[in-house]
Amino acid sequence: MSEVITIAVVAYNSSSTIIETLDSVLTQTYEAKNIELLISDDGSSDTTTTIASDWLKLNQHHFHRVELYQNKVNKGVSANCNIVWQNATGRWIKTIAADDILVDTCISANLNYIKEHPESQVVFSDAILFSDGLKNQVKAKNDRELLAMPPAEQFRMILQGCNILAPTAFIRKETLKSVGYADERYTMLEDYPLWFKLLKQGIRLDYFEKDTVYYRVGDSLSQHNEFIGNAKYLNSLYCFQKECIWPELSHKYAFKIWDDYIIFKEKTTWLKHFGNKRSGAYLAYHYMVCLFRPYRLYKMIRKFL
């Protein structure tokens, strides 16, 4: 008998995309009767919950179990993830944002890897960036260098930055529970603090080379890099760096603290006064600020040594 797997869909103002996400859950090659589908909506102001509820009424009979959780107010992505993670009964959890799409073999591919590597607790794979209804696609390879290392080296590397493709994560429920799930102090940052906690406990991040998720990047791939960032996300990241990353850094990386501070001030100052457009004026400002970032210069020099 196949085991029950939890697919956790986290949504916020996803009325235009959630049907695609849910359909990709239903069409998994892994039988839906062995899938527990949990959806959590983070106080959407659009019709996300109505659309999700209607879809569940039509399709819930296919699944082992379905639930729709609705936050009355927006709590942030970390709290929204915790709702579905804490209520999951499957041994493994696959989390997907309600604007992304699962490759039809996603669950089967992850379970095949787990069968061959039963000691694994956290598994990553590759993704496909897409826009315009899957018409425009670009392959996205995960951070293979980091994911090939032992956990102590992974921890050392993640202190310097995180480029892991979070949408590809496949995680044991008990492992999430053992580290206290997502850290809700960082409302808009559920992934980086979680990898930090896992690695600090010596839990290795594993990887296999297969596309398992379509990751939506906006209206077009060409527009993906036209914006500076989200102020709430930048604040969550900076607080996490100050409270968790900086205390772990050796004196060798002291300049990284200054670098993190400069990046935060650069982006939030521009967002506050000039908006979110990555204009020519912003790029000139950005490159000027880079002159005050010795850690960035250090990393650039290292590439040629």
Short mmCIF file of C-alpha atoms in Angstrom, two decimals:
data_model
loop_
_atom_site.label_atom_id
_atom_site.label_comp_id
_atom_site.label_asym_id
_atom_site.label_seq_id
_atom_site.Cartn_x
_atom_site.Cartn_y
_atom_site.Cartn_z
CA MET A 1 0.00 0.00 0.00
CA SER A 2 1.35 3.44 -0.98
CA GLU A 3 1.92 5.94 1.81
CA VAL A 4 -0.01 9.18 2.20
CA ILE A 5 1.90 12.28 1.09
CA THR A 6 0.86 15.80 2.08
CA ILE A 7 0.79 18.50 -0.59
CA ALA A 8 0.56 21.89 1.11
CA VAL A 9 -0.69 24.78 -1.04
CA VAL A 10 -0.02 28.25 0.38
CA ALA A 11 -2.07 31.04 -1.16
CA TYR A 12 -2.43 34.80 -1.04
CA ASN A 13 -4.41 36.76 -3.66
CA SER A 14 -3.95 33.85 -6.06
CA SER A 15 -7.36 33.87 -7.75
CA SER A 16 -5.89 33.95 -11.26
CA THR A 17 -3.45 31.06 -10.73
CA ILE A 18 -4.65 28.68 -8.00
CA ILE A 19 -6.70 26.49 -10.36
CA GLU A 20 -3.54 25.67 -12.35
CA THR A 21 -1.78 24.78 -9.11
CA LEU A 22 -4.60 22.56 -7.86
CA ASP A 23 -5.00 20.87 -11.24
CA SER A 24 -1.29 20.00 -11.15
CA VAL A 25 -1.87 18.28 -7.79
CA LEU A 26 -4.78 16.27 -9.17
CA THR A 27 -2.85 15.14 -12.26
CA GLN A 28 0.15 13.75 -10.37
CA THR A 29 1.25 10.31 -11.52
CA TYR A 30 1.20 9.43 -7.81
CA GLU A 31 -2.41 8.45 -7.12
CA ALA A 32 -4.56 11.21 -5.66
CA LYS A 33 -6.14 8.76 -3.20
CA ASN A 34 -2.75 8.72 -1.46
CA ILE A 35 -2.45 12.52 -1.39
CA GLU A 36 -3.54 14.72 1.49
CA LEU A 37 -4.25 18.18 0.02
CA LEU A 38 -4.09 21.07 2.49
CA ILE A 39 -4.65 24.66 1.38
CA SER A 40 -4.02 27.72 3.54
CA ASP A 41 -5.07 31.19 2.42
CA ASP A 42 -3.39 34.15 4.10
CA GLY A 43 -6.25 36.64 4.26
CA SER A 44 -6.67 37.19 0.52
CA SER A 45 -8.70 40.21 -0.57
CA ASP A 46 -9.68 38.59 -3.88
CA THR A 47 -11.72 35.44 -4.62
CA THR A 48 -8.95 32.91 -3.93
CA THR A 49 -10.84 31.09 -1.16
CA THR A 50 -14.08 30.91 -3.14
CA ILE A 51 -12.28 29.45 -6.14
CA ALA A 52 -10.38 26.96 -3.98
CA SER A 53 -13.55 25.93 -2.13
CA ASP A 54 -15.46 25.37 -5.37
CA TRP A 55 -12.58 23.31 -6.80
CA LEU A 56 -12.45 21.15 -3.67
CA LYS A 57 -16.20 20.46 -3.84
CA LEU A 58 -15.71 19.09 -7.35
CA ASN A 59 -12.51 17.14 -6.71
CA GLN A 60 -12.21 16.25 -3.03
CA HIS A 61 -13.46 12.69 -3.61
CA HIS A 62 -10.21 11.92 -5.47
CA PHE A 63 -8.00 12.59 -2.44
CA HIS A 64 -7.19 10.89 0.84
CA ARG A 65 -8.08 14.10 2.70
CA VAL A 66 -8.61 17.78 1.89
CA GLU A 67 -8.72 20.89 4.08
CA LEU A 68 -8.98 24.62 3.37
CA TYR A 69 -7.70 26.95 6.09
CA GLN A 70 -8.54 30.67 5.93
CA ASN A 71 -6.70 33.36 7.87
CA LYS A 72 -8.93 36.32 8.70
CA VAL A 73 -5.94 38.66 8.44
CA ASN A 74 -2.66 38.46 6.55
CA LYS A 75 -0.07 36.82 8.82
CA GLY A 76 2.81 36.42 6.38
CA VAL A 77 4.19 33.46 4.48
CA SER A 78 5.94 31.83 7.47
CA ALA A 79 2.75 31.63 9.55
CA ASN A 80 0.79 30.52 6.50
CA CYS A 81 3.20 27.65 5.87
CA ASN A 82 3.05 26.62 9.52
CA ILE A 83 -0.71 26.20 9.39
CA VAL A 84 -0.51 23.48 6.74
CA TRP A 85 2.74 21.98 8.02
CA GLN A 86 1.44 21.57 11.57
CA ASN A 87 -1.84 20.06 10.36
CA ALA A 88 -0.21 17.64 7.92
CA THR A 89 -0.57 13.93 8.67
CA GLY A 90 1.59 12.67 5.81
CA ARG A 91 5.13 11.49 6.57
CA TRP A 92 6.45 13.75 3.80
CA ILE A 93 5.32 17.26 2.84
CA LYS A 94 5.53 18.89 -0.57
CA THR A 95 4.84 22.63 -0.32
CA ILE A 96 3.77 24.63 -3.36
CA ALA A 97 2.78 28.29 -3.71
CA ALA A 98 -0.62 28.85 -5.30
CA ASP A 99 0.95 30.50 -8.33
CA ASP A 100 3.39 27.68 -9.11
CA ILE A 101 2.75 24.31 -10.78
CA LEU A 102 3.93 20.80 -9.97
CA VAL A 103 5.48 18.72 -12.73
CA ASP A 104 3.21 15.67 -13.06
CA THR A 105 5.95 13.32 -11.79
CA CYS A 106 6.95 15.55 -8.84
CA ILE A 107 5.76 13.30 -6.01
CA SER A 108 6.79 10.06 -7.72
CA ALA A 109 10.28 11.40 -8.49
CA ASN A 110 10.83 12.53 -4.90
CA LEU A 111 9.62 9.21 -3.50
CA ASN A 112 11.87 7.28 -5.89
CA TYR A 113 14.82 9.26 -4.54
CA ILE A 114 13.72 8.62 -0.94
CA LYS A 115 13.43 4.90 -1.64
CA GLU A 116 17.06 4.85 -2.78
CA HIS A 117 18.20 7.20 0.03
CA PRO A 118 16.09 6.29 3.08
CA GLU A 119 18.30 8.37 5.39
CA SER A 120 17.29 11.61 3.64
CA GLN A 121 15.16 14.11 5.52
CA VAL A 122 15.18 17.17 3.24
CA VAL A 123 15.40 16.83 -0.54
CA PHE A 124 15.72 19.41 -3.32
CA SER A 125 15.61 19.11 -7.09
CA ASP A 126 15.47 21.48 -10.08
CA ALA A 127 12.79 23.87 -11.35
CA ILE A 128 11.60 25.46 -14.57
CA LEU A 129 11.03 29.21 -14.51
CA PHE A 130 7.97 30.15 -16.53
CA SER A 131 5.62 32.95 -17.48
CA ASP A 132 2.69 33.52 -19.82
CA GLY A 133 0.94 30.22 -19.20
CA LEU A 134 4.02 27.98 -19.55
CA LYS A 135 4.79 29.42 -23.00
CA ASN A 136 8.10 30.94 -21.90
CA GLN A 137 10.35 28.59 -19.95
CA VAL A 138 13.91 28.66 -18.63
CA LYS A 139 15.64 25.80 -16.79
CA ALA A 140 16.76 26.65 -13.26
CA LYS A 141 19.45 24.44 -11.74
CA ASN A 142 19.72 24.27 -7.98
CA ASP A 143 22.83 25.19 -5.97
CA ARG A 144 24.55 21.89 -6.75
CA GLU A 145 27.88 22.87 -5.22
CA LEU A 146 26.32 23.50 -1.82
CA LEU A 147 23.94 20.53 -2.01
CA ALA A 148 26.83 18.13 -2.70
CA MET A 149 28.61 19.06 0.54
CA PRO A 150 28.37 17.44 3.99
CA PRO A 151 26.06 19.32 6.40
CA ALA A 152 28.84 21.16 8.25
CA GLU A 153 30.10 22.62 4.97
CA GLN A 154 26.55 23.37 3.84
CA PHE A 155 26.05 25.34 7.04
CA ARG A 156 29.26 27.29 6.48
CA MET A 157 28.20 28.11 2.92
CA ILE A 158 24.67 29.15 3.82
CA LEU A 159 26.04 31.76 6.22
CA GLN A 160 27.39 33.55 3.15
CA GLY A 161 24.10 33.50 1.24
CA CYS A 162 21.27 31.27 0.07
CA ASN A 163 20.49 30.38 -3.55
CA ILE A 164 18.60 27.13 -2.92
CA LEU A 165 15.39 26.72 -4.94
CA ALA A 166 12.87 26.56 -2.10
CA PRO A 167 9.88 25.58 -4.33
CA THR A 168 11.55 22.22 -5.00
CA ALA A 169 11.80 21.21 -1.31
CA PHE A 170 10.39 17.86 -0.13
CA ILE A 171 10.61 17.51 3.66
CA ARG A 172 9.82 14.96 6.35
CA LYS A 173 7.04 16.14 8.68
CA GLU A 174 8.95 14.96 11.76
CA THR A 175 12.03 16.89 10.64
CA LEU A 176 10.01 20.10 10.33
CA LYS A 177 8.53 19.45 13.76
CA SER A 178 11.96 18.83 15.30
CA VAL A 179 13.18 22.34 14.37
CA GLY A 180 9.95 24.13 15.28
CA TYR A 181 8.66 24.60 11.73
CA ALA A 182 9.09 28.03 10.04
CA ASP A 183 10.33 30.89 12.22
CA GLU A 184 7.40 33.31 12.38
CA ARG A 185 9.60 36.17 13.56
CA TYR A 186 10.53 36.57 9.89
CA THR A 187 7.07 36.95 8.42
CA MET A 188 8.06 37.09 4.75
CA LEU A 189 10.98 34.67 4.85
CA GLU A 190 10.07 31.03 5.48
CA ASP A 191 12.87 29.25 3.63
CA TYR A 192 16.32 30.67 4.52
CA PRO A 193 15.74 30.56 8.33
CA LEU A 194 14.44 26.99 7.97
CA TRP A 195 17.53 25.78 6.07
CA PHE A 196 19.63 27.55 8.72
CA LYS A 197 17.89 25.70 11.58
CA LEU A 198 18.09 22.35 9.81
CA LEU A 199 21.79 22.66 9.07
CA LYS A 200 22.58 23.94 12.55
CA GLN A 201 21.16 20.64 13.82
CA GLY A 202 23.36 18.73 11.37
CA ILE A 203 20.53 17.72 9.02
CA ARG A 204 21.88 17.42 5.49
CA LEU A 205 20.12 19.00 2.52
CA ASP A 206 20.01 16.40 -0.27
CA TYR A 207 19.50 16.83 -4.01
CA PHE A 208 18.64 14.94 -7.18
CA GLU A 209 18.83 16.22 -10.74
CA LYS A 210 15.29 16.37 -12.06
CA ASP A 211 12.77 19.13 -12.81
CA THR A 212 9.88 18.82 -10.34
CA VAL A 213 8.29 22.30 -10.22
CA TYR A 214 7.30 25.08 -12.60
CA TYR A 215 8.16 28.33 -10.80
CA ARG A 216 6.20 31.40 -11.94
CA VAL A 217 8.30 34.55 -12.26
CA GLY A 218 5.71 37.11 -13.35
CA ASP A 219 4.06 38.34 -16.50
CA SER A 220 7.21 37.72 -18.53
CA LEU A 221 10.68 36.34 -18.00
CA SER A 222 12.14 39.56 -19.38
CA GLN A 223 10.39 41.57 -16.65
CA HIS A 224 11.57 39.29 -13.84
CA ASN A 225 14.57 41.49 -13.02
CA GLU A 226 12.89 44.86 -13.55
CA PHE A 227 11.99 45.38 -9.90
CA ILE A 228 14.14 46.06 -6.84
CA GLY A 229 12.29 44.05 -4.22
CA ASN A 230 9.61 43.90 -1.55
CA ALA A 231 10.15 46.08 1.52
CA LYS A 232 8.58 43.57 3.94
CA TYR A 233 10.75 40.79 2.54
CA LEU A 234 13.89 42.93 2.80
CA ASN A 235 13.08 43.71 6.43
CA SER A 236 12.54 40.03 7.24
CA LEU A 237 15.82 39.10 5.57
CA TYR A 238 17.79 41.83 7.34
CA CYS A 239 16.38 40.91 10.76
CA PHE A 240 17.25 37.25 10.15
CA GLN A 241 20.79 38.17 9.13
CA LYS A 242 21.30 40.31 12.24
CA GLU A 243 19.81 37.81 14.68
CA CYS A 244 20.98 34.48 13.24
CA ILE A 245 23.64 34.79 10.53
CA TRP A 246 25.94 37.47 11.95
CA PRO A 247 26.53 35.76 15.34
CA GLU A 248 27.73 32.64 13.48
CA LEU A 249 30.25 34.44 11.25
CA SER A 250 33.96 34.17 11.92
CA HIS A 251 36.18 37.28 11.92
CA LYS A 252 37.17 36.30 8.39
CA TYR A 253 33.70 37.35 7.21
CA ALA A 254 33.34 40.51 9.27
CA PHE A 255 32.97 42.56 6.08
CA LYS A 256 29.82 40.58 5.23
CA ILE A 257 28.00 42.28 8.09
CA TRP A 258 28.76 45.67 6.56
CA ASP A 259 27.79 44.30 3.15
CA ASP A 260 24.39 43.09 4.39
CA TYR A 261 23.75 46.47 6.00
CA ILE A 262 24.66 48.39 2.84
CA ILE A 263 22.44 46.19 0.63
CA PHE A 264 19.51 46.64 3.00
CA LYS A 265 19.93 50.43 3.19
CA GLU A 266 20.52 50.75 -0.54
CA LYS A 267 17.29 48.98 -1.50
CA THR A 268 14.97 50.22 1.24
CA THR A 269 16.09 53.84 0.82
CA TRP A 270 15.42 53.74 -2.92
CA LEU A 271 12.07 51.97 -2.45
CA LYS A 272 10.96 54.58 0.07
CA HIS A 273 11.83 57.61 -2.03
CA PHE A 274 11.74 56.51 -5.68
CA GLY A 275 9.66 53.34 -6.00
CA ASN A 276 10.31 49.76 -7.07
CA LYS A 277 11.43 50.22 -10.68
CA ARG A 278 14.97 49.07 -11.52
CA SER A 279 15.65 52.14 -13.66
CA GLY A 280 18.88 53.44 -15.15
CA ALA A 281 19.09 55.93 -12.28
CA TYR A 282 18.77 53.10 -9.77
CA LEU A 283 21.50 51.07 -11.48
CA ALA A 284 23.85 54.06 -11.38
CA TYR A 285 23.07 54.47 -7.67
CA HIS A 286 23.54 50.72 -7.13
CA TYR A 287 26.99 50.61 -8.76
CA MET A 288 28.09 53.68 -6.82
CA VAL A 289 27.05 52.00 -3.57
CA CYS A 290 29.03 48.90 -4.57
CA LEU A 291 32.20 50.93 -4.03
CA PHE A 292 31.39 50.80 -0.31
CA ARG A 293 30.96 47.02 -0.27
CA PRO A 294 34.39 45.43 0.29
CA TYR A 295 32.90 41.95 0.81
CA ARG A 296 31.44 42.03 -2.69
CA LEU A 297 34.81 43.06 -4.11
CA TYR A 298 36.45 40.26 -2.10
CA LYS A 299 34.08 37.67 -3.61
CA MET A 300 34.70 39.00 -7.13
CA ILE A 301 38.48 38.77 -6.68
CA ARG A 302 38.20 35.22 -5.32
CA LYS A 303 36.63 34.07 -8.60
CA PHE A 304 39.87 34.85 -10.41
CA LEU A 305 42.25 33.34 -7.83
#
